[in-house]
CSV table of C-alpha atoms (C1' of nucleotides) in Angstrom, one decimal:
chain,number,residue,atom,x,y,z
J,1,MET,CA,0.1,37.0,43.5
J,2,VAL,CA,1.9,37.5,46.8
J,3,ASP,CA,2.6,40.7,48.6
J,4,MET,CA,6.0,41.1,50.1
J,5,GLY,CA,5.1,44.4,51.8
J,6,PRO,CA,5.2,48.0,50.8
J,7,GLU,CA,8.9,48.3,51.1
J,8,TRP,CA,9.2,46.2,48.0
J,9,ARG,CA,6.7,48.3,46.2
J,10,ALA,CA,8.0,51.8,47.1
J,11,PHE,CA,6.9,53.1,43.7
J,12,ASP,CA,3.5,51.4,43.4
J,13,HIS,CA,1.3,54.5,43.7
J,14,GLU,CA,-1.9,52.6,43.5
J,15,GLN,CA,-3.5,49.6,45.3
J,16,ARG,CA,-0.7,49.4,47.9
J,17,ASP,CA,-2.8,47.9,50.7
J,18,LYS,CA,-5.9,45.9,51.5
J,19,ARG,CA,-4.2,42.8,50.1
J,20,THR,CA,-4.2,39.8,52.4
J,21,ARG,CA,-1.0,37.8,52.7
J,22,VAL,CA,-1.4,34.4,51.2
J,23,GLY,CA,-0.7,31.6,53.6
J,24,ALA,CA,0.9,31.6,57.0
J,25,PRO,CA,4.6,32.6,57.6
J,26,ILE,CA,6.7,29.5,57.4
J,27,THR,CA,9.6,28.8,59.7
J,28,TYR,CA,12.2,26.3,58.4
J,29,THR,CA,12.4,24.2,61.5
J,30,ILE,CA,13.7,20.7,60.9
J,31,HIS,CA,10.7,18.7,62.1
J,32,ASP,CA,11.6,15.2,61.0
J,33,LYS,CA,14.9,15.1,62.7
J,34,GLY,CA,15.3,12.0,64.8
J,35,LEU,CA,12.5,10.2,62.9
J,36,SER,CA,14.3,7.0,62.1
J,37,THR,CA,11.4,4.6,62.0
J,38,MET,CA,10.4,4.0,58.4
J,39,ILE,CA,7.0,3.2,57.3
J,40,ASP,CA,7.3,0.3,54.8
J,41,TRP,CA,6.3,0.6,51.3
J,42,ARG,CA,4.5,-2.7,51.4
J,43,ASN,CA,1.7,-3.6,53.6
J,44,LYS,CA,4.0,-5.0,56.3
J,45,ASP,CA,4.9,-3.6,59.7
J,46,ILE,CA,8.5,-3.3,61.0
J,47,TYR,CA,8.6,-7.0,61.8
J,48,GLY,CA,7.6,-8.0,58.3
J,49,ARG,CA,4.2,-9.1,59.3
J,50,ASP,CA,1.2,-8.4,57.2
J,51,ILE,CA,-0.9,-5.5,58.4
J,52,PRO,CA,-4.5,-6.5,59.1
J,53,ALA,CA,-6.8,-5.3,56.4
J,54,ARG,CA,-8.9,-3.2,58.8
J,55,ASN,CA,-5.9,-1.2,59.8
J,56,ARG,CA,-4.7,-0.5,56.3
J,57,ALA,CA,-6.6,2.7,56.0
J,58,GLN,CA,-4.7,4.0,58.9
J,59,TRP,CA,-1.5,2.6,57.5
J,60,TYR,CA,-2.0,4.4,54.2
J,61,ARG,CA,-2.5,7.7,56.2
J,62,LEU,CA,0.8,7.1,57.9
J,63,ARG,CA,2.6,6.6,54.5
J,64,LYS,CA,1.0,9.7,53.2
J,65,TRP,CA,2.3,11.6,56.2
J,66,GLN,CA,5.8,10.2,55.8
J,67,ARG,CA,5.7,11.2,52.1
J,68,LYS,CA,5.0,14.8,53.2
J,69,ILE,CA,7.9,14.5,55.7
J,70,ARG,CA,10.2,13.3,53.1
J,71,ILE,CA,9.2,16.1,50.8
J,72,SER,CA,9.7,18.7,53.4
J,73,GLY,CA,13.1,17.1,54.2
J,74,ALA,CA,14.1,17.7,50.6
J,75,THR,CA,12.7,21.2,50.8
J,76,GLU,CA,15.0,21.9,53.8
J,77,ARG,CA,17.9,20.4,52.0
J,78,ASN,CA,17.2,22.7,49.1
J,79,LEU,CA,16.9,25.7,51.4
J,80,ALA,CA,20.2,24.8,53.0
J,81,PHE,CA,21.8,24.6,49.6
J,82,ALA,CA,20.2,27.8,48.5
J,83,LEU,CA,21.4,29.7,51.5
J,84,SER,CA,24.9,28.4,51.1
J,85,GLU,CA,24.8,29.5,47.5
J,86,LEU,CA,23.6,32.9,48.6
J,87,ASP,CA,26.4,33.2,51.0
J,88,ARG,CA,28.9,32.3,48.3
J,89,ASP,CA,27.5,34.8,45.8
J,90,SER,CA,27.2,37.5,48.4
J,91,SER,CA,30.7,37.2,49.7
J,92,ARG,CA,32.1,37.2,46.2
J,93,LEU,CA,30.3,40.4,45.6
J,94,GLY,CA,31.4,41.8,48.9
J,95,LEU,CA,27.9,42.5,50.0
J,96,PRO,CA,26.9,43.4,53.6
J,97,ARG,CA,24.9,40.9,55.7
J,98,SER,CA,21.8,43.1,55.4
J,99,VAL,CA,21.6,42.6,51.7
J,100,ARG,CA,22.1,38.9,52.0
J,101,GLU,CA,19.3,38.8,54.4
J,102,ALA,CA,17.1,40.8,52.2
J,103,ALA,CA,17.8,38.3,49.4
J,104,SER,CA,17.0,35.4,51.7
J,105,VAL,CA,13.6,36.9,52.4
J,106,VAL,CA,12.9,37.1,48.7
J,107,TYR,CA,14.1,33.6,48.2
J,108,ARG,CA,12.0,32.1,51.1
J,109,SER,CA,9.0,34.0,49.7
J,110,ALA,CA,9.6,32.4,46.3
J,111,VAL,CA,9.8,29.0,47.9
J,112,ASP,CA,6.6,29.6,50.1
J,113,ASN,CA,4.7,30.4,47.0
J,114,LYS,CA,6.0,27.5,44.9
J,115,LEU,CA,7.8,29.7,42.4
J,116,ILE,CA,10.8,27.4,42.2
J,117,ARG,CA,9.1,24.8,39.9
J,118,GLY,CA,10.9,24.5,36.6
J,119,ARG,CA,13.6,26.8,37.7
J,120,SER,CA,17.1,26.2,39.1
J,121,ILE,CA,17.8,27.0,42.8
J,122,GLU,CA,20.9,28.9,41.6
J,123,GLY,CA,18.8,31.0,39.2
J,124,VAL,CA,16.3,32.0,41.9
J,125,VAL,CA,19.1,32.7,44.4
J,126,ALA,CA,20.8,34.9,41.8
J,127,ALA,CA,17.6,36.8,40.9
J,128,SER,CA,16.8,37.2,44.6
J,129,LEU,CA,20.2,38.7,45.2
J,130,TYR,CA,19.9,41.0,42.2
J,131,ALA,CA,16.6,42.3,43.5
J,132,ALA,CA,17.9,42.7,47.0
J,133,CYS,CA,20.9,44.7,45.8
J,134,ARG,CA,18.6,47.1,44.0
J,135,ARG,CA,16.2,47.3,46.9
J,136,CYS,CA,19.1,48.2,49.2
J,137,SER,CA,20.5,50.8,46.8
J,138,VAL,CA,23.8,48.9,46.3
J,139,PRO,CA,23.0,47.6,42.8
J,140,ARG,CA,25.0,45.0,41.0
J,141,THR,CA,24.7,44.6,37.3
J,142,LEU,CA,23.2,41.4,35.8
J,143,ASP,CA,26.8,40.7,34.5
J,144,GLU,CA,28.3,41.0,37.9
J,145,ILE,CA,25.6,38.7,39.4
J,146,ALA,CA,26.1,36.2,36.5
J,147,GLU,CA,29.8,36.3,37.0
J,148,VAL,CA,29.7,35.0,40.6
J,149,SER,CA,26.8,32.7,40.3
J,150,ARG,CA,26.6,29.8,37.9
J,151,VAL,CA,23.7,31.4,36.0
J,152,THR,CA,23.7,33.2,32.7
J,153,LYS,CA,22.9,36.9,32.5
J,154,LYS,CA,19.8,36.0,30.5
J,155,GLU,CA,18.5,33.6,33.1
J,156,VAL,CA,19.1,36.0,36.0
J,157,GLY,CA,17.2,38.7,34.2
J,158,ARG,CA,14.4,36.4,33.2
J,159,THR,CA,14.0,35.0,36.7
J,160,TYR,CA,14.2,38.5,38.3
J,161,ARG,CA,11.3,39.6,36.0
J,162,PHE,CA,9.3,36.5,37.0
J,163,LEU,CA,9.8,37.0,40.7
J,164,ALA,CA,9.1,40.6,40.5
J,165,ARG,CA,5.8,39.8,38.8
J,166,GLU,CA,4.8,37.0,41.0
J,167,LEU,CA,5.8,38.5,44.3
J,168,ASP,CA,4.6,42.0,43.4
J,169,ILE,CA,8.1,43.4,43.7
J,170,LYS,CA,8.1,46.8,42.0
J,171,LEU,CA,11.5,48.4,42.0
J,172,PRO,CA,12.2,51.7,40.2
J,173,PRO,CA,14.7,51.6,37.4
J,174,THR,CA,18.3,51.5,38.9
J,175,SER,CA,19.5,55.0,39.3
J,176,PRO,CA,23.0,55.8,38.2
J,177,VAL,CA,23.4,57.6,41.5
J,178,ASP,CA,23.4,54.3,43.3
J,179,TYR,CA,26.6,53.2,41.5
J,180,VAL,CA,28.5,56.3,42.4
J,181,PRO,CA,29.6,55.4,45.9
J,182,ARG,CA,31.0,52.1,44.9
J,183,PHE,CA,32.7,53.2,41.7
J,184,SER,CA,34.0,56.3,43.5
J,185,SER,CA,35.6,54.4,46.3
J,186,GLU,CA,37.1,51.8,44.0
J,187,LEU,CA,38.7,54.7,42.2
J,188,GLY,CA,39.9,56.2,45.4
J,189,LEU,CA,38.1,59.4,44.8
J,190,PRO,CA,37.3,61.9,47.6
J,191,GLY,CA,33.7,62.5,48.8
J,192,GLU,CA,33.5,65.9,47.1
J,193,VAL,CA,33.8,64.2,43.7
J,194,GLN,CA,30.9,61.8,44.7
J,195,SER,CA,28.7,64.8,45.5
J,196,ARG,CA,29.5,66.6,42.4
J,197,ALA,CA,28.9,63.5,40.3
J,198,ILE,CA,25.5,63.0,41.9
J,199,GLU,CA,24.6,66.7,41.1
J,200,ILE,CA,25.5,66.1,37.5
J,201,ILE,CA,23.4,63.0,37.4
J,202,ASP,CA,20.4,64.8,39.0
J,203,GLN,CA,20.7,67.4,36.4
J,204,ALA,CA,20.9,64.8,33.7
J,205,MET,CA,17.8,63.0,34.8
J,206,GLU,CA,15.8,66.2,34.8
J,207,LYS,CA,16.8,66.9,31.3
J,208,GLY,CA,15.9,63.4,30.2
J,209,LEU,CA,19.5,62.5,29.4
J,210,THR,CA,19.3,59.2,31.2
J,211,SER,CA,16.3,57.6,29.4
J,212,GLY,CA,17.5,54.4,27.7
J,213,ARG,CA,21.1,54.9,28.7
J,214,GLY,CA,22.9,52.3,30.8
J,215,PRO,CA,23.0,53.5,34.5
J,216,THR,CA,26.6,52.4,34.8
J,217,GLY,CA,27.7,54.3,31.8
J,218,VAL,CA,26.0,57.5,33.1
J,219,ALA,CA,27.5,57.1,36.5
J,220,ALA,CA,30.9,56.5,35.0
J,221,ALA,CA,30.8,59.6,32.8
J,222,ALA,CA,29.5,61.8,35.7
J,223,LEU,CA,32.3,60.6,37.9
J,224,TYR,CA,34.9,61.2,35.2
J,225,ILE,CA,33.6,64.8,34.7
J,226,ALA,CA,33.4,65.4,38.4
J,227,SER,CA,37.0,64.2,38.9
J,228,VAL,CA,38.1,66.6,36.2
J,229,LEU,CA,36.2,69.5,37.6
J,230,LEU,CA,37.6,69.0,41.0
J,231,GLY,CA,41.2,68.6,39.8
J,232,VAL,CA,41.6,64.9,40.8
J,233,ARG,CA,41.2,63.5,37.3
J,234,LYS,CA,41.0,59.8,36.7
J,235,THR,CA,41.6,58.5,33.1
J,236,GLN,CA,38.7,57.4,31.1
J,237,ARG,CA,40.3,54.0,31.0
J,238,ASP,CA,40.5,53.6,34.8
J,239,VAL,CA,36.8,54.8,35.2
J,240,ALA,CA,35.7,52.4,32.4
J,241,GLU,CA,37.5,49.5,34.0
J,242,ILE,CA,35.8,50.1,37.3
J,243,ALA,CA,32.4,50.7,35.9
J,244,GLY,CA,32.5,47.8,33.5
J,245,VAL,CA,31.8,49.9,30.4
J,246,THR,CA,34.0,50.8,27.4
J,247,GLU,CA,35.8,54.0,27.0
J,248,VAL,CA,33.7,54.7,24.0
J,249,THR,CA,30.6,54.7,26.1
J,250,ILE,CA,32.2,57.1,28.6
J,251,ARG,CA,33.1,59.4,25.7
J,252,ASN,CA,29.6,59.3,24.3
J,253,ARG,CA,28.0,60.0,27.7
J,254,TYR,CA,30.6,62.6,28.4
J,255,LYS,CA,29.9,64.5,25.2
J,256,GLU,CA,26.2,64.4,25.7
J,257,LEU,CA,26.3,65.5,29.4
J,258,THR,CA,28.8,68.4,28.8
J,259,GLU,CA,27.0,69.6,25.8
J,260,GLU,CA,23.4,69.4,27.2
J,261,LEU,CA,24.3,70.7,30.7
J,262,ASP,CA,26.7,73.2,29.2
J,263,MET,CA,29.8,72.3,31.2
J,264,GLY,CA,32.2,72.9,28.4
J,265,GLY,CA,33.7,76.1,30.0
J,266,SER,CA,33.9,74.6,33.5
J,267,LEU,CA,35.7,71.6,32.2
J,268,LEU,CA,38.2,73.7,30.4
J,269,SER,CA,39.0,75.7,33.5
J,270,GLY,CA,39.2,72.4,35.4
J,271,LEU,CA,41.9,71.3,33.0
O,1,MET,CA,-8.9,58.7,19.1
O,2,THR,CA,-5.7,60.4,18.0
O,3,ASP,CA,-4.5,59.4,14.6
O,4,VAL,CA,-0.9,58.1,14.7
O,5,PRO,CA,0.5,56.8,11.4
O,6,ILE,CA,2.3,53.5,11.5
O,7,LYS,CA,4.7,51.7,9.2
O,8,ILE,CA,4.6,48.0,8.9
O,9,GLU,CA,8.1,46.6,9.2
O,10,ASN,CA,7.6,42.8,9.1
O,11,ILE,CA,4.9,40.2,8.8
O,12,VAL,CA,4.9,36.6,9.8
O,13,SER,CA,2.4,34.3,8.2
O,14,SER,CA,1.9,30.6,8.0
O,15,ALA,CA,0.1,28.1,5.7
O,16,SER,CA,-0.4,24.4,5.1
O,17,ILE,CA,-0.4,22.7,1.8
O,18,GLY,CA,-2.2,19.7,3.4
O,19,LYS,CA,0.4,17.0,2.4
O,20,GLU,CA,3.8,16.0,3.5
O,21,ILE,CA,6.9,17.0,1.6
O,22,GLU,CA,10.3,15.5,1.4
O,23,LEU,CA,12.6,18.2,2.4
O,24,ASN,CA,15.7,16.7,1.0
O,25,GLU,CA,14.2,16.9,-2.5
O,26,VAL,CA,13.1,20.5,-1.9
O,27,SER,CA,16.7,21.4,-0.9
O,28,LYS,CA,17.9,20.0,-4.2
O,29,ALA,CA,15.3,21.7,-6.3
O,30,LEU,CA,15.5,25.2,-4.8
O,31,GLU,CA,18.3,27.8,-4.6
O,32,ASP,CA,19.2,29.7,-1.5
O,33,VAL,CA,18.3,26.8,0.8
O,34,ARG,CA,19.7,25.9,4.1
O,35,PHE,CA,18.7,22.7,5.8
O,36,ASN,CA,20.2,21.1,8.9
O,37,LYS,CA,17.7,18.6,10.4
O,38,GLU,CA,19.7,18.3,13.5
O,39,GLN,CA,19.9,22.0,14.1
O,40,PHE,CA,16.3,22.8,13.1
O,41,PRO,CA,13.5,20.6,11.6
O,42,GLY,CA,12.5,23.3,9.1
O,43,LEU,CA,14.2,24.0,5.8
O,44,VAL,CA,15.1,27.7,5.3
O,45,PHE,CA,14.4,29.2,2.0
O,46,LYS,CA,15.1,32.8,1.0
O,47,LEU,CA,13.0,34.4,-1.8
O,48,LYS,CA,14.3,37.5,-3.6
O,49,ASP,CA,11.0,39.0,-4.5
O,50,PRO,CA,9.3,39.8,-2.2
O,51,LYS,CA,12.4,39.7,-0.1
O,52,THR,CA,11.4,37.1,2.5
O,53,ALA,CA,12.5,34.0,4.2
O,54,ALA,CA,10.4,30.8,4.4
O,55,LEU,CA,10.6,27.9,6.7
O,56,ILE,CA,9.3,24.7,5.2
O,57,PHE,CA,8.5,21.7,7.2
O,58,SER,CA,8.1,18.1,6.2
O,59,SER,CA,4.5,18.2,7.4
O,60,GLY,CA,3.7,20.5,4.6
O,61,LYS,CA,3.3,23.5,6.8
O,62,LEU,CA,5.4,26.7,6.2
O,63,VAL,CA,6.1,30.0,7.8
O,64,CYS,CA,6.9,33.2,5.9
O,65,THR,CA,8.8,36.1,7.5
O,66,GLY,CA,10.1,39.5,6.3
O,67,ALA,CA,7.4,40.8,4.2
O,68,LYS,CA,6.5,44.5,4.4
O,69,SER,CA,2.8,44.0,3.7
O,70,ILE,CA,0.1,41.4,4.0
O,71,LYS,CA,-0.1,41.1,0.2
O,72,ASP,CA,3.6,40.6,-0.2
O,73,SER,CA,3.5,37.9,2.6
O,74,LYS,CA,0.8,36.1,0.7
O,75,ILE,CA,2.6,36.5,-2.7
O,76,ALA,CA,5.8,35.1,-1.1
O,77,ILE,CA,4.0,32.0,0.2
O,78,ASN,CA,2.3,31.4,-3.1
O,79,LYS,CA,5.6,31.8,-5.0
O,80,THR,CA,7.3,29.4,-2.6
O,81,VAL,CA,4.6,26.9,-2.9
O,82,ASP,CA,4.7,27.2,-6.7
O,83,LEU,CA,8.3,26.2,-6.6
O,84,MET,CA,7.5,23.3,-4.3
O,85,ARG,CA,5.0,22.2,-6.9
O,86,THR,CA,7.9,21.4,-9.3
O,87,ILE,CA,8.6,18.5,-7.0
O,88,ASP,CA,5.1,17.4,-6.2
O,89,LYS,CA,2.5,18.2,-8.8
O,90,ASP,CA,-0.3,17.4,-6.5
O,91,ILE,CA,0.1,20.3,-4.2
O,92,PRO,CA,-3.2,22.2,-4.2
O,93,LYS,CA,-3.5,25.6,-5.7
O,94,LYS,CA,-5.8,26.8,-2.9
O,95,PHE,CA,-4.9,26.8,0.8
O,96,ASP,CA,-5.3,29.1,3.8
O,97,ILE,CA,-2.7,31.7,4.8
O,98,THR,CA,-2.8,33.0,8.3
O,99,ILE,CA,-1.2,36.3,9.4
O,100,GLN,CA,0.5,35.4,12.7
O,101,ASN,CA,2.2,38.6,13.6
O,102,ILE,CA,2.7,42.1,12.4
O,103,VAL,CA,5.5,44.4,13.5
O,104,ALA,CA,5.1,48.1,13.0
O,105,SER,CA,7.0,51.2,13.9
O,106,ALA,CA,5.7,54.7,14.7
O,107,ASN,CA,6.8,58.1,16.0
O,108,LEU,CA,5.0,59.9,18.8
O,109,GLU,CA,6.8,63.1,17.7
O,110,ALA,CA,7.8,63.9,21.3
O,111,THR,CA,10.5,62.7,23.7
O,112,LEU,CA,9.6,60.5,26.6
O,113,ASN,CA,11.0,60.3,30.1
O,114,LEU,CA,11.1,56.6,30.5
O,115,GLU,CA,11.9,56.7,34.1
O,116,ALA,CA,8.6,58.6,34.7
O,117,VAL,CA,6.7,56.3,32.3
O,118,ALA,CA,8.0,53.3,34.1
O,119,ILE,CA,6.6,54.6,37.4
O,120,GLU,CA,3.3,56.0,36.2
O,121,LEU,CA,2.2,53.6,33.4
O,122,GLU,CA,0.8,50.2,34.2
O,123,ASN,CA,2.1,46.9,32.8
O,124,THR,CA,5.6,48.1,32.0
O,125,GLU,CA,9.1,46.7,32.3
O,126,TYR,CA,12.0,49.1,31.9
O,127,GLU,CA,15.6,47.8,32.4
O,128,PRO,CA,17.9,50.3,30.7
O,129,GLU,CA,20.9,48.2,31.7
O,130,GLN,CA,19.6,45.5,29.4
O,131,PHE,CA,17.7,47.3,26.7
O,132,PRO,CA,16.9,51.0,26.1
O,133,GLY,CA,13.3,50.5,25.3
O,134,LEU,CA,10.4,50.3,27.8
O,135,VAL,CA,8.1,47.3,27.3
O,136,TYR,CA,4.4,48.2,27.5
O,137,ARG,CA,1.9,45.4,27.3
O,138,LEU,CA,-1.5,46.3,26.2
O,139,GLU,CA,-4.4,44.0,26.9
O,140,ASP,CA,-6.8,45.4,24.2
O,141,PRO,CA,-5.7,45.1,21.5
O,142,LYS,CA,-3.3,42.4,22.8
O,143,VAL,CA,0.0,43.8,21.6
O,144,VAL,CA,3.4,44.6,23.0
O,145,LEU,CA,4.9,48.1,22.5
O,146,LEU,CA,8.5,49.1,22.9
O,147,LEU,CA,8.7,52.8,23.8
O,148,PHE,CA,11.9,54.7,23.4
O,149,GLY,CA,13.2,58.0,24.8
O,150,SER,CA,13.1,59.5,21.3
O,151,GLY,CA,9.4,59.0,21.0
O,152,LYS,CA,9.8,56.2,18.5
O,153,VAL,CA,7.7,53.1,19.1
O,154,VAL,CA,7.6,49.5,17.9
O,155,CYS,CA,4.4,47.5,18.1
O,156,THR,CA,4.4,43.7,17.8
O,157,GLY,CA,2.1,40.9,18.4
O,158,ALA,CA,-0.8,42.2,16.3
O,159,LYS,CA,-2.7,40.0,13.9
O,160,THR,CA,-4.1,42.8,11.9
O,161,LYS,CA,-2.8,46.2,10.7
O,162,ASP,CA,-5.8,47.8,12.5
O,163,ASP,CA,-4.8,46.3,15.8
O,164,ALA,CA,-1.2,47.5,15.3
O,165,LYS,CA,-2.4,51.0,14.6
O,166,LEU,CA,-5.0,50.9,17.4
O,167,GLY,CA,-2.3,49.6,19.9
O,168,VAL,CA,0.0,52.6,19.1
O,169,GLU,CA,-2.9,55.1,19.3
O,170,ARG,CA,-4.2,53.7,22.7
O,171,ALA,CA,-0.6,53.9,24.0
O,172,TYR,CA,-0.4,57.5,22.7
O,173,ASP,CA,-3.7,58.5,24.4
O,174,ARG,CA,-2.8,56.8,27.7
O,175,LEU,CA,0.6,58.6,27.8
O,176,MET,CA,-1.3,61.8,27.0
O,177,GLN,CA,-3.8,61.4,29.8
O,178,LEU,CA,-1.1,60.6,32.3
O,179,GLU,CA,0.7,63.8,31.0
O,180,LEU,CA,3.7,61.8,30.1
O,181,LEU,CA,3.7,63.1,26.6
S,1,DA,C1',38.0,58.1,16.2
S,2,DA,C1',34.9,56.8,12.5
S,3,DT,C1',32.8,52.5,10.2
S,4,DT,C1',31.0,48.3,10.2
S,5,DT,C1',29.0,44.4,12.2
S,6,DA,C1',26.5,42.4,15.8
S,7,DC,C1',24.0,41.6,20.1
S,8,DT,C1',20.2,43.2,23.7
S,9,DT,C1',14.3,43.4,23.7
S,10,DT,C1',9.4,42.3,21.8
S,11,DC,C1',6.2,38.7,18.7
S,12,DA,C1',4.2,34.4,16.3
S,13,DA,C1',4.3,29.9,13.8
S,14,DA,C1',6.5,25.6,12.5
S,15,DA,C1',8.5,20.0,14.6
S,16,DG,C1',11.2,18.1,18.0
S,17,DC,C1',14.3,17.7,21.7
Y,1,DG,C1',12.9,26.3,27.4
Y,2,DC,C1',15.7,25.8,23.0
Y,3,DT,C1',16.7,25.6,17.9
Y,4,DT,C1',15.4,29.2,13.0
Y,5,DT,C1',13.4,33.5,10.4
Y,6,DA,C1',12.6,38.7,9.8
Y,7,DA,C1',12.2,43.6,11.3
Y,8,DA,C1',12.2,48.1,13.9
Y,9,DA,C1',13.7,50.9,17.9
Y,10,DA,C1',18.6,52.9,20.6
Y,11,DG,C1',22.4,51.7,23.5
Y,12,DT,C1',26.5,49.3,23.9
Y,13,DA,C1',30.4,46.5,22.3
Y,14,DA,C1',34.1,44.7,19.4
Y,15,DA,C1',36.7,44.4,15.3
Y,16,DT,C1',38.6,47.2,11.2
Y,17,DT,C1',40.4,50.8,9.0
DNA sequence: AATTTACTTTCAAAAGC
DNA sequence: GCTTTAAAAAGTAAATT
């Protein structure tokens, strides 16, 4: 297992140090550029002459070297492809450069530790991006990641779990709070609503009202309630649309939150 | 060890009659059969009592799912093989039946804060966006538990009823010592 | 808006792609 | 890995009424 550093294990209370990084940091310098001379597959030199038997051992060593060079060349092509794929996904999701860079760190780490075997580059890129978004507190749902990449939701989730396990990435469950800024701004709601929604979510978490519920649904309901309380109400339909959940889900979370946090009266005065 | 009652919900077992079978004949001879070789090599046979489903392969091996008890699972396999014997009289009366997996449910009688469990408990996976249950993998006994906010639990992967029960009880005690229950 | 049906997760075996 | 089977848990979704 590989250690990506404590910042990726913010919630690992135990054994967070004394682990040695495996292998040296790798820089993706193109080191075979300009190498045009081929080492022939047969035992001939560039002039087609036979190679003296006593030099063949050396010749084989050269071929072995070239094989490595070829492989690393493919590795670099793959990295270039992965990074362009990452750029495409990131821009489609409107993510800041910092998140994209965090994702590239995860991806390179996966490559360095040979975790790509048997997996598609697109899948690992998507999973790296999903992890980076969460790590940077600007989460995207698996559906959103799957939408912009050419990977299914199932594969993004599976690859994410694999990377998390192999790279010792331990991220806490996505908090509904992290979805509030994005949903709020997309709904054109003022900052006060955001603050109020976050207060509601904090209260909900303490009363165990978020266990097992989808973070986006909780965030959506909290924002809806906050908008009503502050007199800048949005329709459930609009909130549902932005949050990517159904109106039924918002109603269910709404009912639960207002009942358990006794907000019935406040909501009535808000109307 | 705290006693936690469990309820067996499903049992998967397998057996081999030791000789090959022509599935096309089996599909003609039995009722409630579905067979699409291209889709899946096994023939699907649904038995009424015990209410189970069997997968029959041309190799003579079969899988039984859906039984609520080990006895029922064995009865189901024997009934299925009896029906197969109408096609081939030489199918042996005696053969081994192996319990492959037992799925059980239980109730811890207390709500769980899954966010806290996810952070404190080892070997867990919790992705509420995808599924409301928290996945807890136990090494001994080697079973997988699904923990829900309601305190309900599902245990799967056990080969014996005792392991299923032990798995739930070990999970209960571990949650207890971490003060998560 | 209430019902119903259905999909998400976990597990194991079977034969073959 | 996938295909097929069954079953529970609880949340979410979609189609009907």
